[in-house]
XYZ file of C-alpha atoms in Angstrom:
731
model
C 43.876 28.280 51.953
C 42.233 31.191 50.200
C 45.390 31.568 48.067
C 45.230 27.910 47.063
C 41.622 28.249 46.044
C 42.219 31.352 43.969
C 45.193 29.659 42.214
C 43.148 26.567 41.447
C 40.388 28.707 40.050
C 42.792 30.665 37.897
C 44.456 27.516 36.546
C 41.116 25.932 35.830
C 40.287 28.739 33.441
C 43.329 28.090 31.082
C 42.811 26.567 27.598
C 45.033 24.402 25.360
C 45.269 23.605 21.644
C 44.793 27.145 20.540
C 41.576 27.568 22.405
C 39.604 25.063 20.281
C 38.993 22.872 23.267
C 39.025 23.659 26.933
C 40.477 21.282 29.403
C 40.366 21.824 33.105
C 43.665 21.229 34.828
C 43.244 19.090 37.904
C 44.816 20.409 41.029
C 45.626 18.447 44.107
C 44.288 20.076 47.256
C 47.033 21.112 49.553
C 46.622 20.239 53.172
C 46.812 23.298 55.291
C 47.050 23.785 58.964
C 43.912 24.779 60.846
C 43.317 28.504 61.290
C 45.222 30.286 63.928
C 42.219 30.672 66.236
C 41.606 26.901 66.160
C 45.270 26.207 66.947
C 45.221 28.781 69.671
C 42.116 27.197 71.145
C 43.791 23.762 71.065
C 46.910 25.198 72.670
C 44.822 26.832 75.342
C 43.088 23.569 76.025
C 46.423 21.707 76.213
C 47.844 24.312 78.589
C 44.897 23.817 80.875
C 45.758 20.141 81.270
C 48.592 19.719 83.851
C 49.736 16.288 82.641
C 52.882 16.348 84.797
C 50.899 16.640 88.048
C 50.509 13.138 89.510
C 47.789 14.334 91.882
C 45.371 15.231 89.079
C 42.953 12.371 88.375
C 40.977 13.892 85.515
C 42.045 11.438 82.772
C 44.631 8.750 82.101
C 47.063 8.059 79.277
C 44.543 6.134 77.219
C 42.182 9.069 77.291
C 44.984 11.330 76.072
C 45.658 9.026 73.139
C 41.982 8.969 72.253
C 41.824 12.775 72.279
C 44.948 13.062 70.099
C 43.534 10.487 67.644
C 40.261 12.420 67.486
C 42.104 15.679 66.784
C 44.124 13.953 64.035
C 40.961 12.653 62.401
C 39.430 16.122 62.411
C 42.548 17.619 60.830
C 42.787 14.825 58.249
C 39.121 15.077 57.207
C 39.269 18.820 56.747
C 41.127 18.639 53.468
C 39.857 21.976 52.272
C 39.339 23.487 55.672
C 35.617 24.153 55.067
C 33.896 21.976 57.611
C 36.436 22.322 60.349
C 36.594 26.088 59.913
C 32.805 26.409 60.057
C 32.581 24.390 63.215
C 35.407 26.267 64.810
C 33.886 29.632 63.922
C 30.536 28.820 65.529
C 31.899 27.354 68.721
C 33.803 29.474 71.151
C 33.443 26.937 73.969
C 32.947 23.180 73.914
C 29.307 21.983 73.933
C 30.008 19.747 76.896
C 32.831 18.500 79.042
C 35.515 16.435 77.374
C 35.522 12.735 77.824
C 36.684 11.837 81.278
C 36.286 15.388 82.669
C 33.497 15.471 85.280
C 30.864 18.276 84.913
C 30.700 20.561 87.915
C 26.901 21.254 87.473
C 24.195 19.773 85.274
C 21.589 21.809 83.372
C 18.899 20.909 85.873
C 21.062 21.997 88.789
C 21.910 25.237 87.015
C 18.237 26.120 86.522
C 17.526 25.274 90.129
C 20.268 27.642 91.262
C 18.930 30.400 89.030
C 15.468 29.901 90.468
C 16.832 30.157 93.967
C 18.631 33.381 93.087
C 15.434 34.889 91.669
C 13.527 33.991 94.804
C 16.267 35.454 96.971
C 16.147 38.727 95.034
C 12.375 38.887 95.419
C 12.639 38.103 99.104
C 15.088 40.974 99.548
C 12.481 43.491 98.329
C 10.298 45.384 100.843
C 7.065 43.656 101.924
C 8.044 40.526 100.011
C 6.337 38.093 102.384
C 3.012 39.894 102.576
C 2.936 40.497 98.821
C 3.537 36.818 98.225
C 0.729 35.872 100.607
C -1.647 38.439 99.088
C -0.933 37.111 95.601
C -1.889 33.625 96.729
C -5.140 34.986 98.115
C -5.777 36.850 94.878
C -5.138 33.706 92.850
C -7.882 32.020 94.831
C -10.340 34.924 94.858
C -10.181 35.799 91.175
C -11.890 32.500 90.294
C -15.230 33.584 91.660
C -17.232 30.556 90.540
C -14.817 28.186 92.314
C -14.950 29.871 95.718
C -17.966 29.489 98.036
C -19.371 32.644 99.556
C -18.351 31.801 103.100
C -14.784 31.062 102.078
C -14.616 34.226 99.981
C -15.593 36.351 102.985
C -12.780 34.811 105.025
C -10.256 35.351 102.228
C -11.354 38.963 101.707
C -11.058 39.666 105.432
C -7.525 38.295 105.463
C -6.657 40.203 102.325
C -7.786 43.482 103.894
C -5.707 42.795 106.972
C -2.692 42.619 104.677
C -3.560 45.570 102.440
C -4.804 48.070 104.991
C -2.124 50.632 105.703
C 0.081 49.409 102.868
C -2.005 50.357 99.806
C 0.612 52.789 98.500
C 3.224 50.029 98.596
C 1.017 47.791 96.477
C -0.497 50.031 93.817
C 2.602 50.818 91.767
C 3.610 47.178 91.306
C 2.161 45.480 88.265
C 1.270 42.280 90.132
C 0.399 43.645 93.551
C -2.015 46.263 92.182
C -4.269 43.450 90.971
C -4.568 42.317 94.557
C -5.892 45.736 95.564
C -8.336 45.707 92.636
C -9.719 42.370 93.816
C -9.996 43.724 97.333
C -12.037 46.670 96.032
C -14.250 44.378 93.995
C -15.339 42.284 96.990
C -15.140 45.003 99.634
C -18.020 46.876 101.221
C -18.446 50.605 100.810
C -16.614 51.520 104.006
C -13.613 49.429 103.015
C -13.526 51.059 99.585
C -13.631 54.483 101.183
C -10.739 53.484 103.426
C -8.623 52.471 100.427
C -9.513 55.704 98.622
C -8.585 57.657 101.737
C -5.149 56.044 101.896
C -4.519 57.002 98.261
C -5.666 60.598 98.641
C -3.235 62.914 96.906
C -1.800 60.134 94.723
C -4.546 59.664 92.128
C -2.912 61.750 89.422
C 0.279 59.719 89.761
C -1.745 56.504 89.671
C -3.525 57.643 86.497
C -0.154 57.954 84.781
C 0.860 54.437 85.794
C 0.473 51.666 83.254
C -1.207 49.347 85.741
C -2.418 51.500 88.628
C -4.779 53.452 86.340
C -7.127 50.460 86.408
C -7.344 50.803 90.178
C -8.909 54.248 89.710
C -11.473 52.729 87.389
C -12.359 50.083 89.988
C -12.812 52.699 92.694
C -15.035 54.860 90.501
C -17.166 51.983 89.229
C -17.697 50.342 92.637
C -17.582 53.520 94.703
C -20.104 56.259 95.466
C -20.284 60.011 94.999
C -17.931 60.620 97.937
C -15.170 58.552 96.337
C -15.828 60.209 92.976
C -15.522 63.680 94.487
C -12.306 62.606 96.184
C -10.633 61.432 92.960
C -11.732 63.799 90.196
C -10.661 67.109 91.818
C -7.070 65.826 91.905
C -7.087 66.021 88.104
C -7.943 69.723 88.094
C -5.095 71.874 86.852
C -3.418 68.957 85.092
C -5.901 68.218 82.295
C -3.774 69.516 79.411
C -0.828 67.394 80.556
C -2.875 64.300 81.304
C -4.831 64.280 78.044
C -1.529 64.021 76.161
C -0.147 61.307 78.433
C -0.249 57.806 76.874
C -1.690 56.227 80.026
C -3.477 58.986 81.916
C -5.401 60.179 78.849
C -7.572 57.067 78.740
C -8.601 57.081 82.374
C -9.198 60.841 82.237
C -11.489 60.478 79.225
C -13.329 57.561 80.825
C -13.944 59.684 83.898
C -15.087 62.607 81.760
C -17.408 60.477 79.649
C -19.149 58.315 82.203
C -18.400 59.290 85.808
C -18.037 63.054 86.202
C -20.986 65.296 86.955
C -21.908 68.062 84.482
C -20.166 70.582 86.730
C -16.996 68.483 86.890
C -17.055 67.965 83.120
C -17.291 71.713 82.612
C -14.277 72.341 84.883
C -12.225 69.732 83.008
C -13.155 71.007 79.554
C -12.492 74.648 80.444
C -8.808 73.852 80.928
C -8.580 73.338 77.169
C -9.176 77.079 76.766
C -5.873 78.144 78.270
C -3.495 77.961 81.216
C -5.374 80.567 83.231
C -8.422 78.284 83.420
C -6.196 75.657 85.035
C -4.316 78.013 87.359
C -7.316 80.045 88.491
C -9.920 77.315 88.704
C -13.139 78.556 90.267
C -13.889 75.119 91.761
C -17.202 73.343 92.074
C -18.775 75.785 94.507
C -19.922 78.202 91.817
C -21.978 77.453 88.731
C -19.744 77.497 85.670
C -20.125 76.557 82.024
C -17.796 75.111 79.416
C -19.792 76.486 76.484
C -17.199 78.442 74.527
C -19.634 81.080 73.310
C -20.489 81.996 76.917
C -16.815 82.067 77.878
C -15.986 84.372 74.965
C -18.977 86.584 75.724
C -17.737 87.027 79.295
C -14.196 87.880 78.141
C -14.276 89.074 74.505
C -10.759 90.507 74.753
C -9.402 86.958 75.280
C -11.045 85.522 72.186
C -7.821 85.100 70.211
C -5.672 83.428 72.919
C -8.509 81.135 74.007
C -9.194 79.894 70.489
C -5.482 79.564 69.803
C -4.981 77.457 72.918
C -7.934 75.258 72.015
C -6.770 74.857 68.435
C -3.211 73.976 69.472
C -4.317 71.216 71.824
C -6.699 69.794 69.213
C -3.914 69.733 66.623
C -1.508 68.027 69.010
C -3.912 65.192 69.738
C -4.801 64.761 66.071
C -1.129 64.607 65.116
C -0.537 61.996 67.814
C -3.440 59.910 66.444
C -5.226 60.213 69.803
C -8.597 60.912 68.210
C -10.974 58.580 70.061
C -11.502 60.770 73.131
C -14.981 62.089 73.854
C -13.383 65.137 75.465
C -11.589 65.910 72.203
C -14.851 65.663 70.269
C -16.576 68.050 72.685
C -13.706 70.499 72.327
C -13.802 70.277 68.525
C -17.532 70.978 68.521
C -17.073 74.041 70.707
C -14.375 75.325 68.383
C -16.345 74.682 65.167
C -19.483 76.362 66.537
C -17.500 79.539 67.241
C -15.734 80.053 63.919
C -17.121 82.126 61.091
C -18.613 79.896 58.356
C -16.557 80.185 55.200
C -13.754 81.999 57.015
C -10.111 81.056 57.279
C -10.554 79.293 60.622
C -13.464 77.224 59.307
C -11.483 76.266 56.198
C -8.482 75.212 58.275
C -10.737 73.141 60.519
C -12.255 71.304 57.542
C -8.779 70.619 56.213
C -7.839 69.213 59.608
C -10.772 66.790 59.397
C -9.878 65.701 55.872
C -6.118 65.673 56.456
C -6.092 62.362 58.285
C -5.094 59.972 55.504
C -6.276 56.888 57.390
C -9.615 58.508 58.207
C -9.488 57.580 61.901
C -10.475 61.069 63.013
C -13.727 61.199 61.033
C -14.581 57.604 61.884
C -14.109 58.162 65.617
C -16.059 61.405 65.526
C -19.126 59.735 64.044
C -19.725 57.528 67.090
C -20.076 60.167 69.801
C -22.786 62.745 70.334
C -20.620 65.823 69.832
C -18.459 64.150 67.198
C -21.396 63.150 64.984
C -22.646 66.714 65.116
C -19.208 67.940 64.032
C -19.321 65.635 61.003
C -22.868 66.733 60.171
C -21.838 70.390 60.293
C -18.794 69.630 58.155
C -21.041 68.005 55.531
C -23.437 70.937 55.663
C -20.791 73.682 55.418
C -18.417 71.862 53.092
C -18.199 72.157 49.337
C -19.211 69.375 46.968
C -15.598 68.182 46.923
C -15.406 68.210 50.727
C -18.613 66.199 51.014
C -17.396 63.628 48.534
C -14.127 63.181 50.412
C -15.852 62.902 53.784
C -18.331 60.358 52.462
C -15.514 58.328 50.926
C -13.889 58.086 54.351
C -16.812 56.017 55.643
C -16.408 53.303 53.048
C -16.843 49.890 54.711
C -18.269 51.650 57.784
C -21.801 52.508 56.593
C -23.493 49.492 58.171
C -21.831 50.197 61.513
C -22.927 53.818 61.320
C -26.525 52.827 60.616
C -26.789 50.764 63.806
C -25.103 53.318 66.053
C -27.121 55.641 68.244
C -25.157 58.658 66.938
C -23.586 57.378 63.726
C -26.873 57.077 61.809
C -27.222 60.861 61.967
C -24.247 61.187 59.609
C -26.129 59.136 56.988
C -29.277 61.235 57.384
C -27.253 64.419 56.888
C -25.743 62.949 53.730
C -29.297 62.343 52.465
C -30.157 65.970 53.161
C -27.194 67.988 51.880
C -25.352 66.134 49.107
C -26.688 67.237 45.724
C -25.057 64.372 43.852
C -27.677 61.743 44.676
C -25.983 59.187 42.433
C -22.846 59.458 44.573
C -24.912 59.187 47.768
C -26.774 56.115 46.532
C -23.609 54.347 45.369
C -21.739 55.148 48.570
C -24.447 54.211 51.091
C -27.065 51.793 49.755
C -24.805 48.912 48.603
C -23.099 48.745 52.002
C -26.288 49.348 53.932
C -28.363 46.731 52.112
C -25.881 44.373 50.462
C -25.125 43.577 46.849
C -26.965 40.312 46.197
C -30.688 39.755 46.701
C -30.505 37.226 49.542
C -28.108 39.401 51.520
C -30.303 42.439 50.998
C -33.354 40.664 52.374
C -31.494 39.389 55.423
C -30.036 42.829 56.153
C -33.407 44.517 55.808
C -35.082 41.945 58.045
C -32.365 42.502 60.647
C -32.487 46.293 60.420
C -36.263 46.504 60.844
C -35.963 45.018 64.339
C -33.359 47.535 65.525
C -34.387 50.962 66.810
C -31.355 52.633 65.260
C -30.816 50.365 62.265
C -34.259 51.005 60.802
C -33.845 54.792 60.760
C -31.557 54.858 57.709
C -34.043 52.660 55.803
C -37.286 54.364 56.806
C -36.107 57.974 56.855
C -36.774 58.493 53.150
C -40.225 56.799 53.002
C -41.472 57.995 56.414
C -39.717 61.368 56.321
C -39.217 62.918 59.758
C -41.823 60.989 61.703
C -41.686 61.634 65.449
C -41.909 57.937 66.251
C -38.855 57.283 64.075
C -36.376 59.979 65.106
C -35.100 60.773 68.605
C -35.437 64.362 69.796
C -31.708 64.967 69.449
C -31.771 63.963 65.786
C -34.630 66.308 65.036
C -32.779 69.277 66.529
C -29.621 68.607 64.489
C -31.587 68.109 61.259
C -33.359 71.424 61.756
C -29.943 73.048 62.181
C -28.787 71.386 58.948
C -31.868 72.693 57.133
C -30.881 76.257 57.889
C -27.287 75.733 56.704
C -28.066 73.911 53.437
C -30.125 76.817 52.147
C -26.868 78.576 51.305
C -24.611 75.581 50.626
C -26.807 73.185 48.578
C -28.428 73.885 45.229
C -30.958 71.087 44.741
C -34.449 71.267 46.215
C -34.934 68.989 49.248
C -38.032 67.334 47.736
C -36.170 66.580 44.494
C -33.180 65.174 46.368
C -35.413 62.944 48.484
C -37.374 61.664 45.486
C -34.209 60.768 43.578
C -32.817 58.806 46.523
C -36.165 57.156 47.180
C -36.388 56.019 43.560
C -33.130 54.132 44.026
C -34.013 52.644 47.399
C -37.677 51.706 46.859
C -37.274 48.661 44.553
C -35.085 46.878 47.091
C -37.454 47.589 49.978
C -40.517 46.484 47.994
C -38.725 43.314 46.933
C -37.992 42.526 50.575
C -41.687 42.893 51.461
C -42.687 40.715 48.523
C -40.437 37.847 49.576
C -40.402 38.216 53.383
C -43.934 39.405 54.191
C -44.825 36.348 56.366
C -41.781 36.988 58.566
C -42.264 40.756 58.725
C -45.912 40.625 59.857
C -44.940 38.574 62.922
C -43.393 41.592 64.690
C -44.690 45.075 65.400
C -41.541 46.643 63.925
C -41.974 44.561 60.778
C -45.604 45.644 60.432
C -44.601 49.267 60.850
C -41.905 48.819 58.220
C -44.413 47.365 55.737
C -46.908 50.179 56.263
C -44.368 52.998 55.897
C -42.654 51.513 52.841
C -45.924 50.845 51.003
C -47.210 54.340 51.765
C -43.993 56.294 51.187
C -42.070 54.448 48.470
C -42.335 54.923 44.718
C -42.689 52.348 41.976
C -44.828 49.288 41.373
C -46.292 48.072 44.685
C -48.789 45.507 43.374
C -46.734 42.379 44.160
C -45.814 43.638 47.609
C -49.471 44.355 48.408
C -50.470 40.885 47.227
C -47.778 39.344 49.429
C -49.050 41.205 52.508
C -52.621 40.150 51.801
C -51.527 36.517 51.408
C -49.651 36.705 54.725
C -52.848 37.574 56.653
C -55.041 34.988 54.900
C -56.670 32.262 56.976
C -58.997 31.771 59.917
C -58.522 34.645 62.404
C -59.654 32.418 65.273
C -56.725 30.053 64.702
C -53.931 30.151 67.238
C -51.021 32.339 66.163
C -52.920 34.122 63.398
C -51.654 37.635 62.702
C -55.089 39.145 63.392
C -54.400 38.603 67.107
C -51.431 40.986 66.867
C -52.047 44.646 67.602
C -49.241 45.626 65.235
C -50.698 43.661 62.342
C -54.158 45.071 62.984
C -52.857 48.621 62.916
C -50.885 47.938 59.733
C -53.938 46.534 57.911
C -56.054 49.420 59.114
C -53.603 51.995 57.719
C -53.179 50.155 54.420
C -56.936 49.736 54.029
C -57.405 53.476 54.481
C -54.635 54.037 51.950
C -52.929 56.851 53.840
C -51.836 58.334 57.163
C -54.099 60.140 59.575
C -53.262 63.849 59.840
C -53.589 65.450 63.255
C -53.867 68.838 61.570
C -56.707 68.124 59.159
C -58.258 65.384 61.336
C -58.637 63.049 58.383
C -56.739 60.447 56.424
C -54.456 61.814 53.709
C -54.596 59.257 50.914
C -51.349 58.663 49.038
C -51.066 59.321 45.332
C -51.444 57.050 43.436
C -53.933 55.183 45.665
C -52.884 51.771 46.956
C -56.198 50.042 46.391
C -55.316 47.579 49.116
C -58.872 47.445 50.487
C -60.139 45.377 47.566
C -57.093 43.097 47.702
C -57.518 42.536 51.439
C -61.269 41.889 51.230
C -60.688 39.099 48.744
C -58.610 37.313 51.417
C -60.807 37.886 54.504
C -64.353 37.627 53.118
C -64.486 33.902 53.908
C -63.965 34.734 57.587
C -65.569 38.172 57.663
C -67.536 37.552 60.860
C -64.424 36.257 62.595
C -62.535 39.429 61.704
C -65.501 41.627 62.744
C -65.780 40.016 66.180
C -62.080 39.470 66.835
C -59.236 41.632 68.172
C -58.687 43.252 64.747
C -62.281 44.253 64.110
C -61.102 47.767 63.237
C -59.758 46.322 59.987
C -63.345 45.739 58.856
C -64.284 49.232 60.034
C -61.435 50.657 57.944
C -62.672 48.804 54.871
C -66.106 50.391 55.257
C -64.554 53.858 55.743
C -62.006 53.601 52.891
C -62.473 55.784 49.833
C -63.147 53.875 46.644
C -63.999 50.589 48.356
C -66.483 48.791 46.095
C -67.776 46.122 48.501
C -69.170 48.276 51.297
C -72.808 47.295 50.836
C -71.863 43.644 50.550
C -70.094 43.732 53.916
C -72.982 45.503 55.639
C -75.438 43.048 54.183
C -73.453 40.058 55.431
C -72.904 41.536 58.860
C -76.616 42.221 59.362
C -77.182 38.482 59.283
C -74.765 38.134 62.196
C -75.969 41.013 64.346
C -76.322 38.785 67.391
C -72.734 37.608 67.065
C -71.523 41.210 66.912
C -73.614 42.219 69.933
C -72.473 39.202 71.889
C -68.836 39.912 71.064
C -69.147 43.530 72.201
C -70.891 42.627 75.470
C -68.520 39.732 76.170
C -65.473 41.889 75.585
C -66.851 44.581 77.866
C -67.605 42.103 80.657
C -64.173 40.582 80.262
C -62.596 43.997 80.587
C -64.575 44.721 83.756
C -63.576 41.425 85.334
C -59.925 42.084 84.615
C -60.178 45.475 86.301
C -61.846 43.953 89.353
C -59.176 41.278 89.635
C -56.386 43.807 89.385
C -57.941 46.063 91.987
C -58.582 43.133 94.289
C -54.981 41.934 94.128
C -53.698 45.362 95.024
C -56.202 45.772 97.868
C -57.275 43.528 100.695
C -58.878 40.110 100.313
C -62.172 41.427 101.639
C -62.249 44.138 99.010
C -61.771 41.535 96.263
C -64.741 39.517 97.545
C -67.051 42.533 97.810
C -66.168 43.781 94.349
C -66.796 40.352 92.876
C -70.350 40.333 94.341
C -71.262 43.928 93.689
C -70.276 43.768 90.025
C -70.043 46.855 87.902
C -72.385 49.068 89.928
C -70.772 48.231 93.229
C -67.329 48.790 91.818
C -68.210 52.172 90.393
C -70.038 53.296 93.535
C -67.787 51.976 96.277
C -64.376 51.768 94.682
C -63.296 55.058 96.201
C -64.139 54.140 99.806
C -62.897 50.590 99.595
C -59.774 51.736 97.824
C -58.818 53.738 100.907
C -58.925 50.500 102.855
C -57.632 48.194 100.182
C -54.873 50.268 98.639
C -54.036 53.334 96.601
C -54.119 51.434 93.326
C -57.922 51.340 93.207
C -58.082 55.154 93.341
C -55.265 55.868 90.925
C -55.928 57.310 87.506
C -56.106 54.846 84.631
C -53.017 54.543 82.547
C -53.005 54.546 78.788
C -52.957 50.767 78.669
C -55.873 50.428 81.099
C -58.123 52.615 79.009
C -58.177 49.839 76.473
C -59.504 47.222 78.887
C -62.648 46.918 76.795
C -60.467 45.563 73.958
C -60.175 46.460 70.277
C -62.877 43.932 69.366
C -65.376 45.615 71.658
C -64.970 49.055 70.087
C -64.875 47.710 66.560
C -67.993 45.622 67.054
C -69.780 48.646 68.492
C -68.899 50.789 65.475
C -70.017 48.072 63.084
C -73.377 47.872 64.864
C -73.739 51.624 64.609
C -72.961 51.498 60.910
C -75.769 49.017 60.474
C -78.141 51.407 62.193
C -78.119 49.558 65.480
C -76.636 50.751 68.768
C -75.094 48.353 71.214
C -77.992 48.767 73.705
C -80.748 48.231 71.127
């Protein structure tokens, strides 16, 4: 057929009449016989039909004629062989039995047979019956909310009857190991210890199993120190192999990060320093350390092989993209702390950090304690080019870093060491705050309520306030200060001011538009105070917004004057600066805020209410503020309400005494409560010690910080206002 087609195509390309006109020559398709494989198939089919055997009852003569007519139609319709050839080439066997030939098995029967075969194969395996029963129990137990407690106890008891003594047969099967995990989940401590005892000596093998590794996690999470000390020592001597294993590495790092004791962590980490630390393990009986500097000091002649072994294992894990392990980050920190700054080893280590094209290494490092310190040291020791490349790696990750307990330290280090403040501002602030105004305000409002999220925003205005930074952050930043003296050129104060100039407008705008929402929380009030005191730029609109937010009757329910955080914020802003513990006075910011006059314009209508309420110290701060022009006016107005001030102070004091009596009475005996109620203040002060011995220890205990304020803020503020007017509280 292919020859006929080629001939027809060649003839169709001829021209007549000298080539002026083309005329296609029609060709009559030649009928050809079906391909050999079709004929062979037909012959094979015909040979399989013993038509001469009278005992065969498969089909009759009429059926044979129908089949021959059907074959003739197929051959006659395939004039060019295309359709018939295509069908023949895609079918090696008939789709179904020929007409009149009974099918030996249907599709449904075939599937049923296959299912039976599968069940027979499963039944032939060891412990097939008990595994099947245990899986049915597990299917019921795993739906905790659907199983009553009494029924669950019965099912767990039956499950332990099956599992006990056969744990090793279950744990390496992907389905049966889940049964053991469920048994551990609902077992008591003795039962868990029994399972751990059966698996003793097999935990390293289980850690390398794709499914059994989760069993180790269940035992460690639900077990006690005895089970922990049974499992972890089996990993000793195999750490270098396990940390590179695709399955065991994860369970080993989980154990290292959250389960192991400091001594066990030290033993595990020491194996990174060489084979001898795995072969000659000192065990947990003696006090050992994994600090590399101490190890090198004890054996200075082994410095080169130890560091080489550590470096090789670090490189292997980095090349395998296994960079999320806390153990790896601890090892990298130990290595970086013991290389000479600016030396060949330090340069190679920085190149290792930057060499990851996807940036997974640096991103994973930033979210662990040791890893974030490694990144901070890399920023501090690196060149301007290194810092730029490291900072670029955290693109689209800045917001996540800011909210992380360790990641925010990377941002603070960038503030402190990168001289190119334009690069720092463009790389951090747009992602941290957002690009449009509404998004910025929402992000700031969200960050102010988060202990970690607010640090990146308030670090520049508040500097290194103790209430803002954890102790660990302060130690790392002091270390960075010593390094940047030789690696950074710009003065720290200049760098901070340049960054603050970029950040301040956005923060002030957020206060201007969201002041009513911010003053409702203590964190929001603290944010307002620190930004207004520490930022640069025009603060007038923000100050007006804060003053408007506290306007109104302070005696009204829900007014911000009833909030301790708002009262402290207004007190600080009225003073115009922070109180210095060194100089014992308020250090006024430059230029002065002048908030005292703005605030007085809002509260003068309800001055007496503020002076006798919970936030009476706000009025005291106005009288003490430098440059306040309405001091005499306030004193004059308060003198007319001296009785109200005295009554507020006495009432607050009595209220505080009653609350102390009630608390002491509840913690003591009922008789003590009655006697204290009758004896009042004198009886309480004179007899509290004796009656406390009868009534309880709480009456004799030392006052806590919160109890010292039982008199209330209003009481102390009213007393000071009376003294300022030349009157004592007892006069």
